[in-house]
Short mmCIF file of C-alpha atoms and ligand atoms in Angstrom, two decimals:
data_model
loop_
_atom_site.label_atom_id
_atom_site.label_comp_id
_atom_site.label_asym_id
_atom_site.label_seq_id
_atom_site.Cartn_x
_atom_site.Cartn_y
_atom_site.Cartn_z
CA UNK A 1 17.25 155.80 102.94
CA UNK A 2 17.86 152.42 104.56
CA UNK A 3 21.33 150.94 104.78
CA UNK A 4 21.69 147.30 103.78
CA UNK A 5 23.87 146.90 106.86
CA UNK A 6 20.84 147.56 109.06
CA UNK A 7 18.97 144.79 107.23
CA UNK A 8 21.70 142.25 108.02
CA UNK A 9 22.92 142.04 104.40
CA UNK A 10 26.52 142.15 103.15
CA UNK A 11 28.10 143.47 99.96
CA UNK A 12 29.92 141.09 97.63
CA UNK A 13 33.55 142.16 98.20
CA UNK A 14 34.68 139.62 100.80
CA UNK A 15 32.60 136.82 99.27
CA UNK A 16 34.30 137.28 95.90
CA UNK A 17 37.77 137.36 97.42
CA UNK A 18 37.15 134.06 99.16
CA UNK A 19 35.51 132.54 96.08
CA UNK A 20 38.46 133.35 93.82
CA UNK A 21 40.96 131.99 96.31
CA UNK A 22 38.83 128.91 96.94
CA UNK A 23 38.06 128.03 93.30
CA UNK A 24 34.28 128.24 93.53
CA UNK A 25 31.52 130.70 92.56
CA UNK A 26 28.75 132.35 94.57
CA UNK A 27 25.24 131.51 93.34
CA UNK A 28 23.23 134.47 92.10
CA UNK A 29 19.62 133.31 92.04
CA UNK A 30 16.84 135.61 90.81
CA UNK A 31 13.69 136.00 92.83
CA UNK A 32 10.44 137.92 92.67
CA UNK A 33 8.13 136.03 95.04
CA UNK A 34 7.99 134.40 98.43
CA UNK A 35 8.33 130.77 97.34
CA UNK A 36 11.50 131.50 95.37
CA UNK A 37 12.95 133.36 98.34
CA UNK A 38 12.13 130.53 100.72
CA UNK A 39 13.62 127.91 98.37
CA UNK A 40 16.83 129.91 97.99
CA UNK A 41 17.28 130.40 101.73
CA UNK A 42 16.42 126.79 102.56
CA UNK A 43 18.86 125.44 99.97
CA UNK A 44 21.68 127.78 101.01
CA UNK A 45 21.23 127.12 104.71
CA UNK A 46 21.17 123.38 104.13
CA UNK A 47 24.36 123.48 102.06
CA UNK A 48 25.99 126.28 104.09
CA UNK A 49 26.45 128.44 101.02
CA UNK A 50 26.69 132.22 100.77
CA UNK A 51 24.15 133.64 98.30
CA UNK A 52 23.34 136.59 96.10
CA UNK A 53 19.63 137.34 95.93
CA UNK A 54 19.12 138.90 92.57
CA UNK A 55 16.33 141.27 91.50
CA UNK A 56 15.84 142.44 87.92
CA UNK A 57 14.06 145.72 87.18
CA UNK A 58 11.12 143.66 85.92
CA UNK A 59 11.08 141.75 89.20
CA UNK A 60 11.16 145.02 91.11
CA UNK A 61 8.14 146.27 89.23
CA UNK A 62 6.37 142.93 89.72
CA UNK A 63 6.96 142.59 93.44
CA UNK A 64 7.23 146.26 94.55
CA UNK A 65 10.46 147.75 95.93
CA UNK A 66 9.23 148.07 99.51
CA UNK A 67 8.00 144.50 99.65
CA UNK A 68 11.30 143.29 98.18
CA UNK A 69 13.28 145.08 100.84
CA UNK A 70 11.28 143.43 103.60
CA UNK A 71 11.48 140.07 101.81
CA UNK A 72 15.28 140.29 101.75
CA UNK A 73 15.30 141.24 105.40
CA UNK A 74 12.90 138.36 106.00
CA UNK A 75 15.36 136.09 104.18
CA UNK A 76 18.14 137.12 106.58
CA UNK A 77 15.97 136.43 109.62
CA UNK A 78 14.62 133.19 108.12
CA UNK A 79 18.17 131.87 107.62
CA UNK A 80 18.95 132.60 111.27
CA UNK A 81 15.75 130.87 112.32
CA UNK A 82 16.81 127.82 110.29
CA UNK A 83 20.02 127.83 112.30
CA UNK A 84 22.62 129.31 109.97
CA UNK A 85 23.55 132.95 109.54
CA UNK A 86 24.68 132.70 105.89
CA UNK A 87 26.07 135.81 104.15
CA UNK A 88 23.32 137.28 101.94
CA UNK A 89 23.78 139.95 99.25
CA UNK A 90 20.80 141.81 97.76
CA UNK A 91 21.77 142.67 94.20
CA UNK A 92 20.17 144.61 91.35
CA UNK A 93 20.40 142.55 88.16
CA UNK A 94 20.89 144.45 84.87
CA UNK A 95 20.34 147.97 86.19
CA UNK A 96 19.91 150.16 83.13
CA UNK A 97 20.23 153.66 84.61
CA UNK A 98 21.97 155.64 87.33
CA UNK A 99 18.56 156.52 88.81
CA UNK A 100 17.52 152.87 89.17
CA UNK A 101 20.83 151.97 90.85
CA UNK A 102 20.52 154.94 93.21
CA UNK A 103 16.96 154.04 94.10
CA UNK A 104 17.89 150.41 94.83
CA UNK A 105 20.73 151.56 97.09
CA UNK A 106 18.23 153.78 98.93
CA UNK A 107 15.96 150.77 99.38
CA UNK A 108 18.63 148.61 101.00
CA UNK A 109 20.45 146.83 98.14
CA UNK A 110 24.03 145.93 99.01
CA UNK A 111 25.17 145.49 95.41
CA UNK A 112 24.07 146.77 92.00
CA UNK A 113 24.79 145.95 88.40
CA UNK A 114 24.95 148.78 85.93
CA UNK A 115 24.62 147.21 82.54
CA UNK A 116 25.94 149.61 79.94
CA UNK A 117 27.03 146.76 77.68
CA UNK A 118 24.75 147.75 74.80
CA UNK A 119 26.11 151.32 74.77
CA UNK A 120 29.23 152.54 72.97
CA UNK A 121 32.37 151.83 75.05
CA UNK A 122 32.97 155.40 76.26
CA UNK A 123 29.33 155.82 77.31
CA UNK A 124 29.48 152.52 79.19
CA UNK A 125 32.61 153.72 81.01
CA UNK A 126 31.01 157.07 81.87
CA UNK A 127 27.76 155.61 83.20
CA UNK A 128 29.47 152.83 85.13
CA UNK A 129 31.92 155.26 86.73
CA UNK A 130 29.04 157.51 87.85
CA UNK A 131 27.25 154.57 89.52
CA UNK A 132 30.47 153.40 91.20
CA UNK A 133 31.15 156.89 92.61
CA UNK A 134 27.69 156.98 94.17
CA UNK A 135 27.56 153.36 95.34
CA UNK A 136 30.96 153.36 96.99
CA UNK A 137 29.90 156.23 99.26
CA UNK A 138 27.55 153.69 100.86
CA UNK A 139 29.94 150.72 100.63
CA UNK A 140 27.70 149.14 97.99
CA UNK A 141 29.55 147.00 95.42
CA UNK A 142 29.07 147.44 91.66
CA UNK A 143 29.11 144.99 88.74
CA UNK A 144 29.73 146.31 85.23
CA UNK A 145 29.50 144.51 81.90
CA UNK A 146 31.56 144.39 78.72
CA UNK A 147 30.37 142.46 75.68
CA UNK A 148 26.79 141.58 74.80
CA UNK A 149 25.06 138.26 75.54
CA UNK A 150 22.60 136.82 73.06
CA UNK A 151 19.06 136.16 74.31
CA UNK A 152 16.28 138.06 76.04
CA UNK A 153 16.48 140.06 79.24
CA UNK A 154 13.70 142.40 80.39
CA UNK A 155 12.27 142.28 76.86
CA UNK A 156 15.53 143.44 75.29
CA UNK A 157 16.62 140.94 72.68
CA UNK A 158 20.07 140.45 71.15
CA UNK A 159 20.24 137.99 68.26
CA UNK A 160 23.89 137.09 68.63
CA UNK A 161 26.81 137.40 71.03
CA UNK A 162 29.37 140.13 70.97
CA UNK A 163 32.17 138.49 72.90
CA UNK A 164 34.01 140.59 75.46
CA UNK A 165 37.25 141.95 73.99
CA UNK A 166 40.06 141.07 76.41
CA UNK A 167 42.04 144.12 75.28
CA UNK A 168 39.34 146.40 76.76
CA UNK A 169 38.98 144.93 80.25
CA UNK A 170 41.99 146.51 81.94
CA UNK A 171 41.07 149.99 80.76
CA UNK A 172 37.39 149.49 81.72
CA UNK A 173 38.14 148.23 85.21
CA UNK A 174 40.67 150.95 86.00
CA UNK A 175 38.59 153.80 84.57
CA UNK A 176 35.32 152.79 86.23
CA UNK A 177 36.46 151.38 89.57
CA UNK A 178 33.93 148.51 89.34
CA UNK A 179 34.15 145.66 91.85
CA UNK A 180 33.32 142.89 89.38
CA UNK A 181 32.94 142.45 85.65
CA UNK A 182 30.31 140.48 83.72
CA UNK A 183 31.69 139.10 80.47
CA UNK A 184 30.25 137.59 77.32
CA UNK A 185 31.87 134.28 76.39
CA UNK A 186 28.99 132.38 74.82
CA UNK A 187 26.42 132.08 77.60
CA UNK A 188 23.04 133.66 76.90
CA UNK A 189 19.81 134.51 78.68
CA UNK A 190 16.65 132.40 78.65
CA UNK A 191 15.86 128.75 77.94
CA UNK A 192 16.81 128.71 74.25
CA UNK A 193 20.55 129.17 74.24
CA UNK A 194 21.55 126.69 71.57
CA UNK A 195 19.58 125.06 68.79
CA UNK A 196 19.39 121.27 68.46
CA UNK A 197 22.46 120.14 66.54
CA UNK A 198 24.59 122.97 67.87
CA UNK A 199 27.42 122.07 70.22
CA UNK A 200 27.07 124.16 73.38
CA UNK A 201 30.39 125.66 74.24
CA UNK A 202 31.55 128.56 76.33
CA UNK A 203 34.75 130.28 75.29
CA UNK A 204 37.04 129.44 78.18
CA UNK A 205 39.94 130.67 76.06
CA UNK A 206 38.54 134.23 76.15
CA UNK A 207 37.96 133.88 79.90
CA UNK A 208 41.59 132.85 80.44
CA UNK A 209 42.83 135.72 78.27
CA UNK A 210 40.76 138.14 80.38
CA UNK A 211 42.10 136.62 83.59
CA UNK A 212 45.65 137.16 82.40
CA UNK A 213 44.98 140.85 81.87
CA UNK A 214 43.23 141.47 85.22
CA UNK A 215 44.59 138.76 87.53
CA UNK A 216 42.48 138.08 90.60
CA UNK A 217 39.66 140.38 89.49
CA UNK A 218 36.14 138.99 90.09
CA UNK A 219 34.42 137.84 86.90
CA UNK A 220 30.67 137.23 86.54
CA UNK A 221 28.85 134.86 84.20
CA UNK A 222 25.28 135.68 83.22
CA UNK A 223 22.98 133.40 81.27
CA UNK A 224 24.23 130.27 83.02
CA UNK A 225 21.16 128.07 83.15
CA UNK A 226 21.69 124.54 81.88
CA UNK A 227 18.09 123.85 80.87
CA UNK A 228 17.83 120.37 82.45
CA UNK A 229 16.37 118.04 79.83
CA UNK A 230 14.41 115.97 82.36
CA UNK A 231 12.62 119.10 83.54
CA UNK A 232 11.86 120.23 79.97
CA UNK A 233 10.48 116.73 79.27
CA UNK A 234 8.33 116.88 82.41
CA UNK A 235 6.86 120.23 81.41
CA UNK A 236 6.00 118.91 77.95
CA UNK A 237 4.65 115.65 79.39
CA UNK A 238 2.19 117.64 81.48
CA UNK A 239 0.86 119.70 78.62
CA UNK A 240 3.63 122.25 78.04
CA UNK A 241 4.91 123.21 74.61
CA UNK A 242 8.56 124.05 75.07
CA UNK A 243 10.60 123.88 71.90
CA UNK A 244 13.84 121.92 71.90
CA UNK A 245 15.97 123.95 74.22
CA UNK A 246 19.59 123.50 75.19
CA UNK A 247 21.55 125.29 77.90
CA UNK A 248 25.10 125.57 79.16
CA UNK A 249 26.59 122.20 80.15
CA UNK A 250 27.13 122.07 83.89
CA UNK A 251 30.66 120.66 83.59
CA UNK A 252 31.72 123.76 81.62
CA UNK A 253 30.30 126.00 84.34
CA UNK A 254 32.09 123.97 87.00
CA UNK A 255 35.32 124.51 85.09
CA UNK A 256 34.68 128.25 84.89
CA UNK A 257 33.87 128.41 88.61
CA UNK A 258 37.36 127.16 89.41
CA UNK A 259 38.83 130.28 87.79
CA UNK A 260 38.25 133.98 88.51
CA UNK A 261 34.54 133.48 87.79
CA UNK A 262 33.11 134.08 91.23
CA UNK A 263 29.42 134.80 90.51
CA UNK A 264 27.18 132.64 88.31
CA UNK A 265 23.67 133.83 87.44
CA UNK A 266 20.87 131.28 87.25
CA UNK A 267 17.24 132.21 86.69
CA UNK A 268 15.69 130.22 83.82
CA UNK A 269 16.40 126.78 85.34
CA UNK A 270 14.44 127.82 88.43
CA UNK A 271 11.54 128.99 86.29
CA UNK A 272 11.51 125.65 84.50
CA UNK A 273 11.60 123.67 87.76
CA UNK A 274 8.67 125.58 89.25
CA UNK A 275 6.65 125.27 86.06
CA UNK A 276 7.21 121.51 85.86
CA UNK A 277 6.05 120.98 89.44
CA UNK A 278 2.98 123.19 89.05
CA UNK A 279 1.94 121.54 85.78
CA UNK A 280 2.29 118.08 87.32
CA UNK A 281 0.03 118.90 90.27
CA UNK A 282 -2.60 120.60 88.13
CA UNK A 283 -2.72 117.74 85.62
CA UNK A 284 -2.73 114.99 88.22
CA UNK A 285 -5.15 116.79 90.54
CA UNK A 286 -7.43 118.93 88.40
CA UNK A 287 -9.74 119.32 91.38
CA UNK A 288 -7.11 121.36 93.29
CA UNK A 289 -7.56 125.10 93.61
CA UNK A 290 -5.55 125.92 96.74
CA UNK A 291 -2.34 127.68 95.50
CA UNK A 292 -0.38 126.15 98.37
CA UNK A 293 -1.02 122.71 96.89
CA UNK A 294 0.96 123.58 93.75
CA UNK A 295 3.26 126.35 94.97
CA UNK A 296 4.48 124.10 97.80
CA UNK A 297 5.73 121.35 95.44
CA UNK A 298 7.14 124.06 93.15
CA UNK A 299 9.12 125.46 96.08
CA UNK A 300 10.41 121.98 96.98
CA UNK A 301 11.54 121.27 93.42
CA UNK A 302 13.25 124.64 93.26
CA UNK A 303 15.08 123.94 96.51
CA UNK A 304 16.35 120.60 95.16
CA UNK A 305 17.54 122.30 91.97
CA UNK A 306 19.45 124.95 93.96
CA UNK A 307 21.05 122.33 96.20
CA UNK A 308 22.22 120.48 93.11
CA UNK A 309 23.67 123.68 91.58
CA UNK A 310 25.47 124.63 94.78
CA UNK A 311 27.00 121.19 95.34
CA UNK A 312 27.77 120.17 91.77
CA UNK A 313 28.14 123.33 89.69
CA UNK A 314 29.19 126.29 91.84
CA UNK A 315 31.03 124.44 94.58
CA UNK A 316 29.90 127.02 97.16
CA UNK A 317 28.74 124.47 99.74
CA UNK A 318 30.40 124.73 103.17
CA UNK A 319 31.92 128.10 102.32
CA UNK A 320 30.40 130.35 104.99
O1 LIG B 401 18.86 138.29 82.93
C1 LIG B 401 17.66 138.36 83.14
C2 LIG B 401 17.05 137.65 84.30
O2 LIG B 401 16.79 136.30 84.00
C3 LIG B 401 15.83 138.38 84.76
O3 LIG B 401 14.77 138.22 83.89
O4 LIG B 401 14.01 140.54 83.39
O5 LIG B 401 12.48 138.57 83.05
O6 LIG B 401 13.07 139.34 85.36
P1 LIG B 401 13.51 139.24 83.91
P1 LIG B 402 19.57 132.40 82.66
O1 LIG B 402 18.45 132.91 81.80
O2 LIG B 402 20.50 131.53 81.88
O3 LIG B 402 19.09 131.73 83.90
O4 LIG B 402 20.44 133.67 83.10
C1 LIG B 402 20.04 134.48 84.18
C2 LIG B 402 20.81 135.75 84.26
O5 LIG B 402 21.83 135.95 83.64
C3 LIG B 402 20.30 136.78 85.17
O6 LIG B 402 21.03 137.96 85.07
ZN1 LIG B 403 21.84 138.36 83.15
#
Protein backbone atom coordinates (compact mmCIF):
# COMPACT_ATOMS: atom_id res chain seq x y z
CA UNK A 1 0.00 0.00 0.00
CA UNK A 2 1.35 3.42 -0.93
CA UNK A 3 -0.33 6.59 0.28
CA UNK A 4 -0.91 9.30 -2.32
CA UNK A 5 0.34 11.76 0.30
CA UNK A 6 3.79 10.19 0.08
CA UNK A 7 3.75 10.71 -3.70
CA UNK A 8 3.09 14.45 -3.29
CA UNK A 9 -0.50 14.22 -4.58
CA UNK A 10 -3.62 15.80 -3.07
CA UNK A 11 -7.27 14.74 -2.97
CA UNK A 12 -9.91 16.90 -4.61
CA UNK A 13 -11.71 18.30 -1.53
CA UNK A 14 -9.97 21.66 -1.12
CA UNK A 15 -9.65 22.19 -4.88
CA UNK A 16 -13.40 21.79 -5.34
CA UNK A 17 -14.22 24.15 -2.48
CA UNK A 18 -12.07 26.85 -4.01
CA UNK A 19 -13.40 26.17 -7.52
CA UNK A 20 -17.04 26.55 -6.46
CA UNK A 21 -16.34 29.76 -4.58
CA UNK A 22 -14.22 31.10 -7.42
CA UNK A 23 -16.59 30.26 -10.30
CA UNK A 24 -14.22 28.03 -12.25
CA UNK A 25 -13.68 24.28 -12.82
CA UNK A 26 -10.65 22.05 -12.35
CA UNK A 27 -9.48 20.35 -15.56
CA UNK A 28 -9.65 16.57 -15.51
CA UNK A 29 -7.46 15.40 -18.37
CA UNK A 30 -7.09 11.69 -19.18
CA UNK A 31 -3.67 10.21 -19.73
CA UNK A 32 -2.13 6.85 -20.50
CA UNK A 33 1.34 7.70 -21.80
CA UNK A 34 4.34 9.89 -21.15
CA UNK A 35 3.70 12.54 -23.79
CA UNK A 36 0.18 13.18 -22.51
CA UNK A 37 1.50 13.46 -18.97
CA UNK A 38 4.22 15.89 -20.00
CA UNK A 39 1.78 18.04 -21.98
CA UNK A 40 -0.64 18.20 -19.05
CA UNK A 41 2.03 19.20 -16.55
CA UNK A 42 3.64 21.73 -18.90
CA UNK A 43 0.29 23.38 -19.65
CA UNK A 44 -0.80 23.49 -16.01
CA UNK A 45 2.52 24.84 -14.77
CA UNK A 46 2.53 27.51 -17.46
CA UNK A 47 -1.01 28.62 -16.61
CA UNK A 48 -0.67 27.99 -12.85
CA UNK A 49 -3.66 25.68 -12.81
CA UNK A 50 -4.45 22.83 -10.43
CA UNK A 51 -5.11 19.57 -12.30
CA UNK A 52 -6.76 16.18 -12.05
CA UNK A 53 -4.81 13.46 -13.83
CA UNK A 54 -7.40 10.98 -14.88
CA UNK A 55 -6.92 7.26 -15.57
CA UNK A 56 -9.64 5.01 -16.97
CA UNK A 57 -9.58 1.26 -16.33
CA UNK A 58 -8.63 0.81 -19.99
CA UNK A 59 -5.74 3.23 -19.51
CA UNK A 60 -4.65 1.33 -16.43
CA UNK A 61 -4.55 -1.90 -18.37
CA UNK A 62 -2.72 -0.19 -21.24
CA UNK A 63 -0.04 1.52 -19.19
CA UNK A 64 0.26 -0.83 -16.16
CA UNK A 65 -0.70 0.27 -12.63
CA UNK A 66 2.85 0.39 -11.29
CA UNK A 67 4.11 2.49 -14.18
CA UNK A 68 1.15 4.84 -13.78
CA UNK A 69 1.91 5.38 -10.12
CA UNK A 70 5.49 6.33 -10.90
CA UNK A 71 4.34 8.50 -13.81
CA UNK A 72 2.04 10.45 -11.50
CA UNK A 73 4.86 10.83 -9.00
CA UNK A 74 7.08 11.87 -11.90
CA UNK A 75 4.45 14.46 -12.83
CA UNK A 76 4.63 15.96 -9.33
CA UNK A 77 8.42 16.16 -9.45
CA UNK A 78 8.39 17.45 -13.05
CA UNK A 79 6.07 20.32 -12.07
CA UNK A 80 8.45 21.29 -9.27
CA UNK A 81 11.38 21.12 -11.67
CA UNK A 82 9.49 23.46 -14.02
CA UNK A 83 9.23 25.87 -11.11
CA UNK A 84 5.66 25.51 -9.87
CA UNK A 85 4.34 23.10 -7.27
CA UNK A 86 0.78 22.85 -8.66
CA UNK A 87 -1.80 20.72 -6.79
CA UNK A 88 -2.14 17.38 -8.61
CA UNK A 89 -4.89 14.78 -8.06
CA UNK A 90 -4.56 11.23 -9.39
CA UNK A 91 -8.10 10.06 -10.13
CA UNK A 92 -9.67 6.81 -11.31
CA UNK A 93 -12.12 7.58 -14.12
CA UNK A 94 -15.28 5.41 -14.35
CA UNK A 95 -14.31 2.79 -11.78
CA UNK A 96 -16.79 -0.05 -12.23
CA UNK A 97 -16.20 -2.12 -9.08
CA UNK A 98 -15.27 -1.85 -5.43
CA UNK A 99 -12.19 -4.02 -6.09
CA UNK A 100 -10.86 -1.69 -8.79
CA UNK A 101 -11.34 1.37 -6.57
CA UNK A 102 -9.62 -0.38 -3.67
CA UNK A 103 -6.72 -1.44 -5.84
CA UNK A 104 -6.24 2.09 -7.20
CA UNK A 105 -6.22 3.49 -3.66
CA UNK A 106 -3.55 0.92 -2.77
CA UNK A 107 -1.50 2.08 -5.74
CA UNK A 108 -1.51 5.74 -4.71
CA UNK A 109 -4.65 7.28 -6.25
CA UNK A 110 -5.94 10.26 -4.28
CA UNK A 111 -9.44 10.17 -5.76
CA UNK A 112 -11.69 7.55 -7.36
CA UNK A 113 -14.90 7.52 -9.31
CA UNK A 114 -17.31 4.69 -8.72
CA UNK A 115 -19.66 4.70 -11.65
CA UNK A 116 -22.80 2.84 -10.71
CA UNK A 117 -24.91 4.96 -13.04
CA UNK A 118 -26.01 2.07 -15.23
CA UNK A 119 -27.25 0.08 -12.21
CA UNK A 120 -30.67 0.37 -10.56
CA UNK A 121 -30.75 3.31 -8.11
CA UNK A 122 -30.55 1.26 -4.89
CA UNK A 123 -27.63 -0.80 -6.20
CA UNK A 124 -25.81 2.37 -7.22
CA UNK A 125 -26.33 3.76 -3.70
CA UNK A 126 -25.10 0.54 -2.09
CA UNK A 127 -21.96 0.22 -4.21
CA UNK A 128 -21.08 3.90 -3.96
CA UNK A 129 -21.52 3.89 -0.18
CA UNK A 130 -19.20 0.87 0.14
CA UNK A 131 -16.47 2.61 -1.88
CA UNK A 132 -16.87 5.83 0.12
CA UNK A 133 -16.54 3.95 3.43
CA UNK A 134 -13.28 2.39 2.29
CA UNK A 135 -11.83 5.45 0.53
CA UNK A 136 -12.49 7.86 3.37
CA UNK A 137 -10.40 5.74 5.73
CA UNK A 138 -7.44 6.83 3.59
CA UNK A 139 -8.66 10.40 3.00
CA UNK A 140 -9.29 9.56 -0.66
CA UNK A 141 -12.18 11.49 -2.25
CA UNK A 142 -14.97 9.76 -4.20
CA UNK A 143 -17.04 10.80 -7.22
CA UNK A 144 -20.37 9.09 -7.85
CA UNK A 145 -22.70 9.35 -10.84
CA UNK A 146 -26.44 9.66 -11.35
CA UNK A 147 -27.96 9.57 -14.83
CA UNK A 148 -26.46 7.96 -17.92
CA UNK A 149 -24.47 9.75 -20.63
CA UNK A 150 -24.85 8.74 -24.24
CA UNK A 151 -21.70 7.61 -26.07
CA UNK A 152 -18.91 5.10 -25.60
CA UNK A 153 -16.70 4.62 -22.58
CA UNK A 154 -14.43 1.59 -22.14
CA UNK A 155 -16.41 -0.17 -24.87
CA UNK A 156 -19.72 0.31 -23.05
CA UNK A 157 -22.15 2.07 -25.34
CA UNK A 158 -25.34 3.94 -24.42
CA UNK A 159 -27.46 5.07 -27.36
CA UNK A 160 -29.19 7.94 -25.61
CA UNK A 161 -29.01 10.07 -22.49
CA UNK A 162 -30.87 9.40 -19.31
CA UNK A 163 -30.77 12.82 -17.71
CA UNK A 164 -30.04 13.00 -13.99
CA UNK A 165 -33.27 13.35 -12.02
CA UNK A 166 -32.87 16.34 -9.69
CA UNK A 167 -35.30 14.78 -7.21
CA UNK A 168 -32.80 11.94 -6.57
CA UNK A 169 -29.61 13.90 -5.90
CA UNK A 170 -30.20 14.89 -2.29
CA UNK A 171 -31.03 11.34 -1.25
CA UNK A 172 -28.05 9.93 -3.20
CA UNK A 173 -25.54 12.37 -1.76
CA UNK A 174 -26.71 11.93 1.83
CA UNK A 175 -26.98 8.13 1.67
CA UNK A 176 -23.62 7.57 -0.01
CA UNK A 177 -21.43 10.29 1.49
CA UNK A 178 -19.79 10.99 -1.90
CA UNK A 179 -17.56 14.06 -2.26
CA UNK A 180 -18.74 14.99 -5.76
CA UNK A 181 -21.46 14.00 -8.19
CA UNK A 182 -21.24 13.46 -11.95
CA UNK A 183 -24.48 14.33 -13.69
CA UNK A 184 -25.99 13.74 -17.11
CA UNK A 185 -27.29 16.93 -18.73
CA UNK A 186 -26.64 16.29 -22.41
CA UNK A 187 -22.87 15.89 -22.65
CA UNK A 188 -21.64 12.55 -23.99
CA UNK A 189 -18.43 10.61 -24.41
CA UNK A 190 -16.36 10.43 -27.59
CA UNK A 191 -16.03 12.58 -30.71
CA UNK A 192 -19.55 12.05 -32.09
CA UNK A 193 -21.80 13.81 -29.63
CA UNK A 194 -24.22 15.49 -31.99
CA UNK A 195 -25.11 14.80 -35.59
CA UNK A 196 -24.81 17.51 -38.25
CA UNK A 197 -28.01 19.55 -38.18
CA UNK A 198 -28.53 18.98 -34.46
CA UNK A 199 -28.19 21.96 -32.17
CA UNK A 200 -25.70 21.10 -29.43
CA UNK A 201 -27.12 22.08 -26.10
CA UNK A 202 -26.47 21.13 -22.53
CA UNK A 203 -29.38 21.30 -20.13
CA UNK A 204 -28.30 24.11 -17.83
CA UNK A 205 -31.85 24.17 -16.47
CA UNK A 206 -31.37 20.66 -15.00
CA UNK A 207 -27.98 21.72 -13.62
CA UNK A 208 -29.54 24.72 -11.87
CA UNK A 209 -32.35 22.58 -10.47
CA UNK A 210 -29.74 20.17 -9.07
CA UNK A 211 -27.77 23.06 -7.58
CA UNK A 212 -30.86 24.29 -5.79
CA UNK A 213 -31.33 20.91 -4.14
CA UNK A 214 -27.70 20.44 -3.04
CA UNK A 215 -26.31 23.98 -2.75
CA UNK A 216 -22.54 24.23 -2.82
CA UNK A 217 -22.06 20.53 -3.59
CA UNK A 218 -19.35 19.79 -6.20
CA UNK A 219 -20.77 18.75 -9.58
CA UNK A 220 -18.79 16.99 -12.32
CA UNK A 221 -19.32 17.09 -16.08
CA UNK A 222 -18.13 14.15 -18.15
CA UNK A 223 -18.07 14.03 -21.93
CA UNK A 224 -17.02 17.66 -22.26
CA UNK A 225 -14.87 17.65 -25.36
CA UNK A 226 -15.78 20.29 -27.92
CA UNK A 227 -14.39 18.48 -30.98
CA UNK A 228 -12.56 21.48 -32.50
CA UNK A 229 -13.53 21.67 -36.16
CA UNK A 230 -10.11 22.91 -37.30
CA UNK A 231 -8.49 19.84 -35.76
CA UNK A 232 -11.04 17.48 -37.34
CA UNK A 233 -10.39 19.18 -40.70
CA UNK A 234 -6.63 18.79 -40.23
CA UNK A 235 -6.98 15.08 -39.51
CA UNK A 236 -9.09 14.58 -42.62
CA UNK A 237 -6.76 16.75 -44.71
CA UNK A 238 -3.88 14.46 -43.81
CA UNK A 239 -5.64 11.26 -44.77
CA UNK A 240 -8.03 10.70 -41.86
CA UNK A 241 -11.64 9.67 -42.29
CA UNK A 242 -13.51 11.21 -39.39
CA UNK A 243 -17.23 11.56 -39.96
CA UNK A 244 -18.89 14.90 -39.30
CA UNK A 245 -18.51 15.23 -35.59
CA UNK A 246 -19.79 17.91 -33.26
CA UNK A 247 -18.97 18.45 -29.59
CA UNK A 248 -20.08 20.62 -26.70
CA UNK A 249 -19.75 24.35 -27.44
CA UNK A 250 -17.05 25.86 -25.27
CA UNK A 251 -19.18 28.86 -24.25
CA UNK A 252 -21.75 26.49 -22.71
CA UNK A 253 -19.00 24.77 -20.73
CA UNK A 254 -17.67 28.14 -19.59
CA UNK A 255 -21.16 28.98 -18.36
CA UNK A 256 -21.39 25.67 -16.48
CA UNK A 257 -17.95 26.20 -14.93
CA UNK A 258 -19.20 29.38 -13.27
CA UNK A 259 -21.73 27.33 -11.29
CA UNK A 260 -21.26 24.37 -8.94
CA UNK A 261 -19.61 22.44 -11.78
CA UNK A 262 -16.07 22.19 -10.46
CA UNK A 263 -14.59 19.34 -12.53
CA UNK A 264 -14.79 19.08 -16.32
CA UNK A 265 -13.57 15.92 -18.07
CA UNK A 266 -11.78 16.24 -21.40
CA UNK A 267 -10.23 13.30 -23.21
CA UNK A 268 -11.38 13.11 -26.85
CA UNK A 269 -10.17 16.61 -27.81
CA UNK A 270 -6.67 15.62 -26.71
CA UNK A 271 -6.83 12.44 -28.76
CA UNK A 272 -7.86 14.46 -31.80
CA UNK A 273 -5.06 17.01 -31.31
CA UNK A 274 -2.38 14.33 -31.04
CA UNK A 275 -3.72 12.47 -34.06
CA UNK A 276 -3.76 15.61 -36.20
CA UNK A 277 -0.14 16.43 -35.36
CA UNK A 278 1.07 12.88 -35.96
CA UNK A 279 -0.75 12.59 -39.29
CA UNK A 280 0.70 15.91 -40.46
CA UNK A 281 4.29 14.87 -39.73
CA UNK A 282 3.91 11.45 -41.31
CA UNK A 283 2.31 12.83 -44.47
CA UNK A 284 4.73 15.72 -44.86
CA UNK A 285 7.78 13.65 -43.93
CA UNK A 286 7.15 10.08 -45.02
CA UNK A 287 10.84 9.36 -44.58
CA UNK A 288 10.59 9.84 -40.79
CA UNK A 289 10.66 6.81 -38.53
CA UNK A 290 11.91 8.24 -35.23
CA UNK A 291 8.83 8.34 -32.90
CA UNK A 292 10.17 11.48 -31.24
CA UNK A 293 9.76 13.32 -34.53
CA UNK A 294 5.99 12.84 -34.46
CA UNK A 295 5.29 12.37 -30.75
CA UNK A 296 7.11 15.63 -29.99
CA UNK A 297 4.82 17.75 -32.21
CA UNK A 298 1.83 15.79 -30.88
CA UNK A 299 2.86 16.70 -27.33
CA UNK A 300 3.24 20.38 -28.30
CA UNK A 301 -0.18 20.50 -29.92
CA UNK A 302 -1.72 18.83 -26.90
CA UNK A 303 -0.10 21.36 -24.59
CA UNK A 304 -1.53 24.25 -26.64
CA UNK A 305 -4.98 22.67 -26.53
CA UNK A 306 -4.81 22.30 -22.73
CA UNK A 307 -3.64 25.89 -22.28
CA UNK A 308 -6.59 27.05 -24.36
CA UNK A 309 -9.04 24.95 -22.30
CA UNK A 310 -7.64 26.20 -19.00
CA UNK A 311 -7.67 29.87 -19.98
CA UNK A 312 -10.87 30.03 -22.02
CA UNK A 313 -13.13 27.19 -20.90
CA UNK A 314 -12.37 26.15 -17.32
CA UNK A 315 -11.02 29.43 -15.99
CA UNK A 316 -8.60 27.57 -13.69
CA UNK A 317 -5.55 29.65 -14.63
CA UNK A 318 -3.80 31.40 -11.74
CA UNK A 319 -5.77 29.42 -9.17
CA UNK A 320 -3.01 27.62 -7.27
O1 LIG B 1 -14.91 8.43 -20.40
C1 LIG B 1 -14.05 7.76 -20.94
C2 LIG B 1 -12.69 8.30 -21.15
O2 LIG B 1 -12.61 9.10 -22.29
C3 LIG B 1 -11.69 7.19 -21.16
O3 LIG B 1 -11.75 6.45 -22.33
O4 LIG B 1 -11.98 4.09 -21.57
O5 LIG B 1 -11.12 4.63 -23.87
O6 LIG B 1 -9.71 5.07 -21.85
P1 LIG B 1 -11.12 4.96 -22.40
P1 LIG C 1 -14.85 13.28 -23.82
O1 LIG C 1 -14.94 12.00 -24.60
O2 LIG C 1 -15.91 14.24 -24.23
O3 LIG C 1 -13.49 13.89 -23.88
O4 LIG C 1 -15.16 12.93 -22.29
C1 LIG C 1 -14.15 12.40 -21.46
C2 LIG C 1 -14.68 11.88 -20.17
O5 LIG C 1 -15.80 12.12 -19.77
C3 LIG C 1 -13.78 11.07 -19.35
O6 LIG C 1 -14.42 10.54 -18.24
ZN1 LIG D 1 -16.49 10.12 -18.51
